[in-house]
Amino acid sequence: MSPDNFEESGPGYAPPAVRPGGIAARASAGAGSRYLDGLNPEQRAAVETLDGPLLVLAGAGTGKTRVLTSRIAHILATGRAFPSQVLAVTFTNKAAREMKERIAVLIGGAAEGMPWLGTFHAISTKILRRHAELVGLKNSFTIIDTDDQIRLLKQVLQAENIDDKRWPARTLAYQIDNWKNRGLDPAHVPAGEAAAFADGKGGKLYQHYQDRLKALNAADFGDLLLESLRLFREHPDVLKQYQERFRYMLVDEYQDTNTVQYLWLKLLAQGRNNICCVGDDDQSIYGWRGADVDNILRFEKDFPGAKIIRLERNYRSTGHILDVAAGLIAHNQGRLGKTLFTDGEKGDKPTVSGVWDSEEEARVIGEEIEQLQRQGARLDEVAILVRASFQMREFEERFITLGLPYRVIGGPRFYERAEIRDALAYLRLVAQNDDDLAFERIINVPKRGLGDASLQMLHDHARREHISLSQAARIMIETEELKPKQRQALRDFLADLDRWTGLVEQKPQGELAETILEESGYTDMWQKDRTAEAAGRLENLKELVRAMEEFPSLTAFLEHISLVMDADSADAGARVSIMTLHAAKGLEFETVFLPGWEEGLFPHQRSLDEQGRAGLEEERRLAYVGLTRAKRRAKIYFATNRRIRGLWQTTIPSRFLDELSEAHVEVVDSASGRSYGNYAQSRFANMDTYRSPYATPGWQRAQRRSAETQGEARSNWQDSAARRGPLTIEGELVAKSSASSSFGKGARVFHMKFGPGTVAAVDGNKLTVDFDKAGRKMVLESFVQAA
DNA sequence: CATTCGAGCTTTTTT
DNA sequence: AGCTCGAATG
């Protein structure tokens, strides 16, 4: 069988003009093997070791993408496989796009039509569409996002009469995702876990949700992987087809794979056994969404005969930065172990600066950036990497007053905005009248007088007759069930819908969208809206129409938007980037500012509470990722005071500061710009005045001391931790404040909101108080004071 | 059925 | 503090 028989991905693909052997001949003869030039020995080995399983441990800045793309180029150029026989998986669309572009450069456009280069989800979808009927879907199935998922789950909960106050749909969604990430369908969820939600109904609800999805001919993101895994498991013939097709498999960011993805890869790799995974266990920062670092740690066991190649030569950062990062990450256990090195200069030492509060932090960083700017630095080579997005605001405000151009990376995605989702719902409905979720979303947007009551009737009818909402609507406009007003509104809507549906084939989708938005009154709705955001929303809608015009058809666009559309930030001009540490992975900047290195914020208390030691290690990897983004300058800050949820809190410097090797960091008094070579003793003496709150190697002493005075000075982070009961941090049990309460029964207390009262009962740090005015309330001890 | 007010939550984020 | 969601209200 000729290899190109495998290709059925559509008319876009033209078989190579030359047989594989021919390309190889051309490659070795001319400039074709240039892709090997300039690779270091390890990189080269990683590119040329083609047979059998291979794990490439690629540290930060060691040329990971280059290896991946060169490897693909090598496979193609030596004629080992056709483009259609190479599976290359990434996590994000951005990574996939970048890889495509770089391969095209390497082999001069011959990578055109690598149909199996994409995200896990995109590739799974492609496979699933071909065999949809085998897993109970039609090949036209819709992909629903988190928003739809939650709305659907609300219905499921409602049908089961479950109080979604007590058992929120969000929580269930999270739980189901979690199961799906672990490759568990309803039948295989451990009984204990299934019972944990809604008094034992968790498993049943999961099953109902899946049934609903099938009925709607829809799949959520988790299903894309889980269902294609099921497809492979239940249909060995189908699996075999793909096993044979994929002569070479490449996986990017292997440390981020979750269990389904791992199982999926493992099944596919059993064919040719040529799987190459690239990753860095030290950069695994997505444990909280199901990524399992163990996958990469177990690689050799999972794929017998695997070779491991380490890339440790760093091409990005200067010496001191690497040394500091290495010293920090060395505090983690359970690593495969890698040490980055560079032949380059030592460069500037990373700095650590203490500031009074987050406002000063923003001010100081703003000044430093202006200073850099005066020295000729480019703003697009400067980034501020924060732990949590609420930290961004302070910087934005400061930069606006300074007139410093910046951009925020991350934040709400384009297609997650309400107006975009509404517009998409219209389009989805027009493309497929039976899309109930879309129908429901826009039936009363803009207001048509068709509220909950009418919708409920439609629902009942649809369920009774096993038809879709739009079909139910068609029937109900002929019956007496609805009030005349509603019936007419529905009739008008259906007429519109039919007219638009008829236009799908007539008009280019951009125009179609404009027509629909216009005629439905949707655009009007926002034009009449006088709120500040309305103009932006209209702008976004225009952007959507513009984006649509680039696609061949409405369906092509809809497929694209659910899987592939990301907010491409129009980066016009040089701007400072503000983003979370998570968003920064894979990027690099000359100068990186790392604010907010305080206990509770970074490492984040919640991570510690929920994941214990593993959480701490993941936070540490996050710090490592942050540091290794810097090419020449890394600047760390911690504030002594930070406002959290409106309350000012005194904070303790992050333990990570103490893990930065003294020899390679510089402690700076940012206010005066003075530098302290020796900060150990002098700093600490100043700490309790909070005049010069610097990190010191002795900060543990401070922490110990703070523990002694915990009664009054306990920070909110610790407090929230205590509230949740005993917690494990770093494998140790952190006890609730042992002295149960400083108030006894009968004590007179004063509460900010409820006023004076008498303590009726004490339970740990919770007090039951009979307030003079407000009656009996349960309050936390920390919210009252002695009256 | 639409609007308004109060209660609860609040890390990270891709697909 | 500020936002989102749901219930009470007009």
XYZ file of C-alpha atoms in Angstrom, chain A residues 151-600:
450
model
C -25.571 25.244 32.024
C -26.165 21.680 31.025
C -25.134 20.412 34.428
C -27.525 22.831 36.052
C -30.315 21.194 34.123
C -29.140 17.772 35.142
C -29.043 18.831 38.784
C -32.457 20.364 38.495
C -33.892 17.218 36.977
C -32.586 15.304 39.975
C -34.001 17.858 42.368
C -30.634 18.643 43.823
C -30.164 21.930 45.578
C -27.538 23.585 43.483
C -26.795 25.936 46.314
C -25.400 23.087 48.292
C -24.040 21.193 45.344
C -23.038 23.765 42.773
C -22.890 22.836 39.114
C -19.403 24.296 39.003
C -18.177 21.820 41.539
C -19.705 18.926 39.675
C -18.236 20.200 36.425
C -14.864 20.291 38.066
C -15.313 16.781 39.385
C -16.434 15.404 36.034
C -13.536 17.060 34.273
C -11.311 15.521 36.823
C -12.698 12.078 36.101
C -12.415 12.602 32.402
C -8.840 13.767 32.761
C -8.117 10.536 34.494
C -9.708 8.508 31.756
C -12.694 7.438 33.842
C -16.097 7.056 32.263
C -19.149 6.851 34.540
C -18.842 3.104 34.887
C -15.302 3.289 36.141
C -15.421 6.060 38.676
C -14.311 4.708 42.058
C -17.395 4.212 44.190
C -16.139 6.417 46.968
C -15.585 9.351 44.676
C -18.866 8.876 42.905
C -20.630 8.969 46.225
C -18.885 12.072 47.476
C -21.064 14.482 45.523
C -24.669 15.191 46.404
C -25.107 12.432 48.963
C -24.079 9.589 46.759
C -25.503 10.810 43.480
C -22.237 11.928 41.878
C -21.810 8.906 39.661
C -25.418 8.937 38.561
C -25.221 12.615 37.702
C -22.125 12.014 35.642
C -23.978 9.325 33.732
C -26.969 11.579 33.187
C -24.769 14.351 31.961
C -23.149 12.003 29.455
C -26.564 10.855 28.298
C -27.634 14.445 27.805
C -24.514 15.176 25.796
C -25.180 12.234 23.530
C -28.775 13.308 23.102
C -27.594 16.761 22.125
C -24.981 15.278 19.815
C -22.366 17.172 21.760
C -19.037 16.582 23.411
C -17.257 18.644 26.003
C -13.507 19.175 25.959
C -12.876 16.224 28.205
C -14.930 13.969 25.951
C -12.785 14.694 22.966
C -9.966 12.781 24.583
C -11.982 10.334 26.610
C -14.251 9.334 23.753
C -11.435 8.861 21.336
C -9.709 6.741 23.941
C -12.879 4.695 24.228
C -13.003 4.446 20.469
C -9.517 2.979 20.434
C -10.258 0.602 23.255
C -13.523 -0.708 21.915
C -12.552 -0.855 18.276
C -9.177 -2.489 17.840
C -9.500 -2.291 14.085
C -9.756 1.475 14.226
C -6.884 1.672 16.664
C -4.764 -0.484 14.401
C -5.404 1.794 11.486
C -3.981 4.751 13.382
C -1.174 2.782 14.955
C 0.019 1.895 11.521
C -0.484 5.312 10.125
C 1.570 7.100 12.732
C 5.071 5.979 11.968
C 6.491 8.674 14.182
C 4.932 10.353 17.143
C 6.156 13.504 18.828
C 4.794 15.008 22.003
C 5.587 18.470 23.243
C 5.468 19.449 26.949
C 5.094 15.868 28.053
C 5.227 16.923 31.712
C 1.809 18.482 31.210
C 0.015 15.379 30.015
C -2.819 14.043 32.095
C -3.876 10.458 32.412
C -6.207 10.248 29.399
C -3.637 11.841 27.195
C -1.056 9.425 28.467
C -3.272 6.405 27.860
C -4.171 7.726 24.429
C -0.533 8.154 23.490
C 0.400 4.808 24.878
C -2.183 2.981 22.812
C -1.138 4.717 19.641
C 2.539 4.189 20.294
C 2.081 0.450 20.572
C 2.056 0.307 16.798
C 5.326 1.631 15.570
C 6.823 2.286 18.966
C 8.483 5.419 17.672
C 7.456 7.950 20.206
C 9.474 10.951 21.183
C 8.370 12.964 24.168
C 9.913 16.277 24.985
C 9.453 17.908 28.322
C 10.886 19.234 31.524
C 9.745 17.871 34.834
C 10.918 21.089 36.474
C 8.401 23.063 34.486
C 5.351 21.037 35.342
C 2.964 23.678 36.625
C -0.437 22.339 35.652
C -0.933 19.662 38.272
C -4.053 21.472 39.441
C -5.779 20.784 36.175
C -4.924 17.142 35.960
C -1.405 17.082 34.575
C 0.498 14.243 36.103
C 4.234 14.779 36.504
C 4.555 11.092 37.117
C 4.014 10.500 33.424
C 7.362 11.982 32.636
C 9.031 10.496 35.698
C 7.799 7.032 34.685
C 8.696 7.254 31.039
C 11.344 4.547 31.060
C 9.008 2.106 32.755
C 6.139 2.880 30.436
C 8.141 2.584 27.278
C 10.654 -0.215 27.679
C 13.904 0.329 25.920
C 13.463 4.074 26.054
C 16.428 6.307 25.599
C 16.770 9.525 27.510
C 18.601 12.549 26.272
C 19.144 15.577 28.448
C 19.440 19.036 27.045
C 21.195 21.124 29.651
C 23.020 23.731 27.693
C 21.063 26.907 28.099
C 21.060 29.520 25.395
C 18.836 32.017 27.088
C 19.964 33.303 30.441
C 23.152 34.640 31.904
C 25.102 32.676 34.514
C 23.875 34.127 37.775
C 20.257 33.767 36.765
C 20.769 30.111 35.939
C 22.640 29.507 39.179
C 19.872 31.044 41.225
C 17.213 29.069 39.378
C 19.169 25.846 39.775
C 19.664 26.418 43.492
C 15.967 27.028 43.934
C 14.693 24.036 42.031
C 17.187 21.794 43.797
C 14.918 22.045 46.830
C 12.398 19.848 45.076
C 12.433 16.115 45.518
C 11.361 13.641 42.899
C 13.089 15.224 39.965
C 14.758 13.511 37.109
C 17.608 15.903 37.719
C 19.160 18.278 35.295
C 21.555 21.127 35.734
C 21.486 23.935 33.290
C 24.732 25.561 32.317
C 25.893 28.221 29.974
C 29.195 29.205 28.510
C 28.038 32.761 28.359
C 28.774 35.551 30.756
C 27.762 35.608 34.372
C 25.797 38.780 33.856
C 23.944 40.697 36.524
C 22.853 39.000 39.697
C 19.125 38.672 40.173
C 17.968 41.221 42.716
C 15.653 40.948 45.672
C 13.937 44.070 46.922
C 11.603 44.637 49.801
C 8.903 47.250 49.535
C 6.314 48.551 51.927
C 3.207 47.562 50.018
C 1.873 46.652 46.622
C 1.490 50.275 45.680
C 5.146 50.958 46.284
C 5.926 47.772 44.442
C 4.133 49.034 41.364
C 5.708 52.448 41.687
C 9.234 51.108 42.053
C 8.870 48.704 39.165
C 7.422 51.477 37.044
C 10.433 53.628 37.821
C 12.842 50.845 37.032
C 11.181 50.264 33.712
C 11.410 53.942 32.854
C 15.058 53.798 33.833
C 15.601 50.821 31.514
C 13.773 52.656 28.798
C 16.105 55.619 29.138
C 18.983 53.201 28.778
C 17.526 52.113 25.487
C 15.822 48.895 26.520
C 12.877 47.766 24.434
C 9.630 47.541 26.287
C 8.608 44.346 24.557
C 11.632 42.778 26.185
C 10.271 43.549 29.631
C 7.712 41.458 31.483
C 6.050 41.463 34.849
C 5.131 37.987 35.975
C 2.641 37.657 38.790
C 1.272 34.712 40.701
C -2.362 35.713 40.656
C -4.195 37.944 38.278
C -5.489 40.337 40.937
C -1.908 41.562 41.232
C -2.060 42.930 37.705
C -4.433 45.718 38.493
C -2.040 47.707 40.600
C 0.498 47.664 37.778
C -2.041 48.665 35.197
C -3.182 51.598 37.236
C 0.350 52.760 37.836
C 1.348 52.369 34.214
C -1.656 54.288 33.043
C -0.694 57.236 35.189
C 2.881 56.952 33.985
C 1.755 56.634 30.395
C 3.831 53.500 30.105
C 2.510 51.252 27.337
C 1.673 47.770 28.503
C -0.411 44.817 27.534
C -2.024 42.190 29.637
C -1.609 38.684 28.397
C -4.212 36.169 29.365
C -7.382 37.480 30.875
C -10.748 36.645 29.415
C -10.423 35.101 26.003
C -12.052 36.658 23.042
C -14.537 33.895 22.474
C -15.451 33.754 26.139
C -16.967 37.188 26.107
C -20.715 37.194 26.450
C -21.390 39.035 23.196
C -19.189 36.670 21.231
C -20.815 33.673 22.797
C -24.236 35.071 21.997
C -23.298 35.738 18.407
C -21.855 32.261 18.125
C -25.017 30.782 19.558
C -26.991 32.453 16.768
C -24.617 31.067 14.203
C -24.626 27.629 15.730
C -28.369 27.589 15.745
C -28.524 28.628 12.138
C -25.983 25.980 11.196
C -27.840 23.409 13.188
C -31.392 24.188 14.248
C -31.312 21.376 16.774
C -28.533 22.870 18.847
C -30.520 23.182 22.053
C -27.846 24.894 24.058
C -27.543 27.597 21.447
C -31.309 27.912 21.209
C -31.631 28.344 24.907
C -28.896 30.904 25.083
C -30.369 33.334 22.626
C -34.090 32.674 22.605
C -34.560 35.676 24.855
C -31.477 37.706 23.933
C -32.400 40.355 23.047
C -35.569 40.261 25.122
C -38.488 38.807 23.238
C -40.723 38.245 26.178
C -39.861 34.556 26.131
C -38.684 34.021 29.665
C -38.196 31.090 31.997
C -41.801 30.054 31.941
C -42.015 29.760 28.169
C -38.682 28.049 27.986
C -39.783 25.586 30.608
C -42.782 24.678 28.507
C -40.617 24.155 25.484
C -38.334 22.000 27.537
C -41.137 19.856 28.831
C -42.521 19.385 25.395
C -39.154 18.600 23.866
C -38.371 16.051 26.518
C -41.751 14.396 26.226
C -41.488 14.011 22.498
C -37.731 13.455 22.362
C -37.254 16.316 19.987
C -35.117 19.401 20.016
C -36.223 22.741 21.404
C -36.605 24.301 17.998
C -38.775 21.422 16.860
C -40.811 21.735 20.016
C -41.174 25.429 19.307
C -42.567 24.699 15.881
C -45.258 22.595 17.424
C -46.044 24.992 20.212
C -46.779 27.874 17.897
C -49.710 25.831 16.654
C -51.111 24.897 20.047
C -52.840 26.848 22.776
C -50.308 26.157 25.491
C -48.487 29.449 25.264
C -50.049 32.800 25.794
C -50.790 34.615 22.514
C -48.074 37.184 23.099
C -45.420 34.549 23.625
C -46.722 32.451 20.782
C -46.401 35.338 18.391
C -42.899 36.163 19.614
C -41.870 32.569 19.103
C -43.483 32.456 15.693
C -41.563 35.551 14.637
C -38.354 34.107 15.938
C -38.805 30.856 14.053
C -39.565 32.757 10.883
C -36.321 34.659 11.312
C -34.468 31.470 12.001
C -35.800 29.819 8.867
C -34.920 32.800 6.768
C -31.361 32.863 8.132
C -30.988 29.143 7.705
C -31.917 29.598 4.064
C -29.191 32.190 3.701
C -26.405 29.898 4.843
C -25.820 28.660 1.328
C -26.510 32.045 -0.229
C -24.290 34.449 1.560
C -20.673 34.440 2.640
C -20.634 33.744 6.368
C -19.397 37.182 7.299
C -22.335 38.863 5.656
C -24.649 36.233 7.031
C -23.456 37.006 10.531
C -24.011 40.702 10.018
C -27.510 40.076 8.751
C -28.370 37.859 11.662
C -27.010 40.210 14.264
C -28.828 43.075 12.649
C -32.195 41.414 12.085
C -32.294 39.705 15.435
C -31.952 43.039 17.135
C -28.790 41.909 18.814
C -26.629 44.755 17.582
C -29.434 47.127 18.469
C -29.488 45.844 21.976
C -25.907 46.894 22.560
C -26.289 50.152 20.717
C -29.054 51.111 23.093
C -26.959 50.032 26.032
C -25.408 53.058 27.635
C -22.922 51.253 29.855
C -19.211 51.713 29.424
C -18.561 48.299 27.920
C -21.188 48.454 25.209
C -18.934 50.139 22.668
C -16.233 47.556 23.218
C -18.735 44.775 22.753
C -19.846 46.135 19.418
C -16.208 46.398 18.480
C -15.726 42.757 19.390
C -18.666 41.742 17.244
C -17.142 43.500 14.281
C -13.901 41.710 14.991
C -15.785 38.432 15.000
C -17.304 39.124 11.604
C -13.895 40.058 10.278
C -12.387 36.842 11.625
C -15.167 34.789 10.077
C -14.491 36.077 6.630
C -11.206 34.226 6.554
C -12.893 30.859 6.609
C -14.227 28.876 3.702
C -17.583 28.158 5.292
C -19.695 28.674 8.333
C -19.102 25.153 9.566
C -15.366 25.473 9.076
C -15.474 28.605 11.151
C -17.521 27.045 13.920
C -15.215 24.071 14.138
C -12.297 26.405 14.318
C -13.678 28.639 16.979
C -14.476 25.898 19.418
C -11.019 24.423 19.283
C -8.526 26.739 17.812
C -9.475 30.323 18.235
C -7.348 32.205 20.677
C -7.203 35.868 21.359
C -4.455 36.954 19.075
C -3.293 40.068 20.774
C -2.684 42.639 18.121
C 0.716 43.546 19.480
C 1.178 46.842 17.845
C 4.330 48.437 19.118
C 6.610 47.863 22.044
C 4.829 47.300 25.303
C 5.598 45.899 28.685
C 3.911 42.537 29.131
C 1.970 41.808 32.279
C 0.944 38.217 32.777
C 0.723 35.357 35.202
C 3.627 33.012 35.723
C 1.562 30.278 34.119
C 1.041 32.293 30.989
C 4.753 33.000 30.775
C 5.847 29.443 30.225
C 7.661 29.145 26.942
C 8.341 32.872 26.638
C 11.494 34.840 27.275
C 12.366 38.458 28.023
C 15.513 40.475 28.582
C 14.163 41.728 31.877
C 11.692 39.975 34.091
C 10.070 41.503 37.151
C 8.801 39.056 39.726
C 6.667 40.831 42.299
C 4.739 39.424 45.220
C 7.112 36.849 46.643
C 5.310 36.541 49.939
C 4.113 33.600 51.935
C 0.511 32.879 51.168
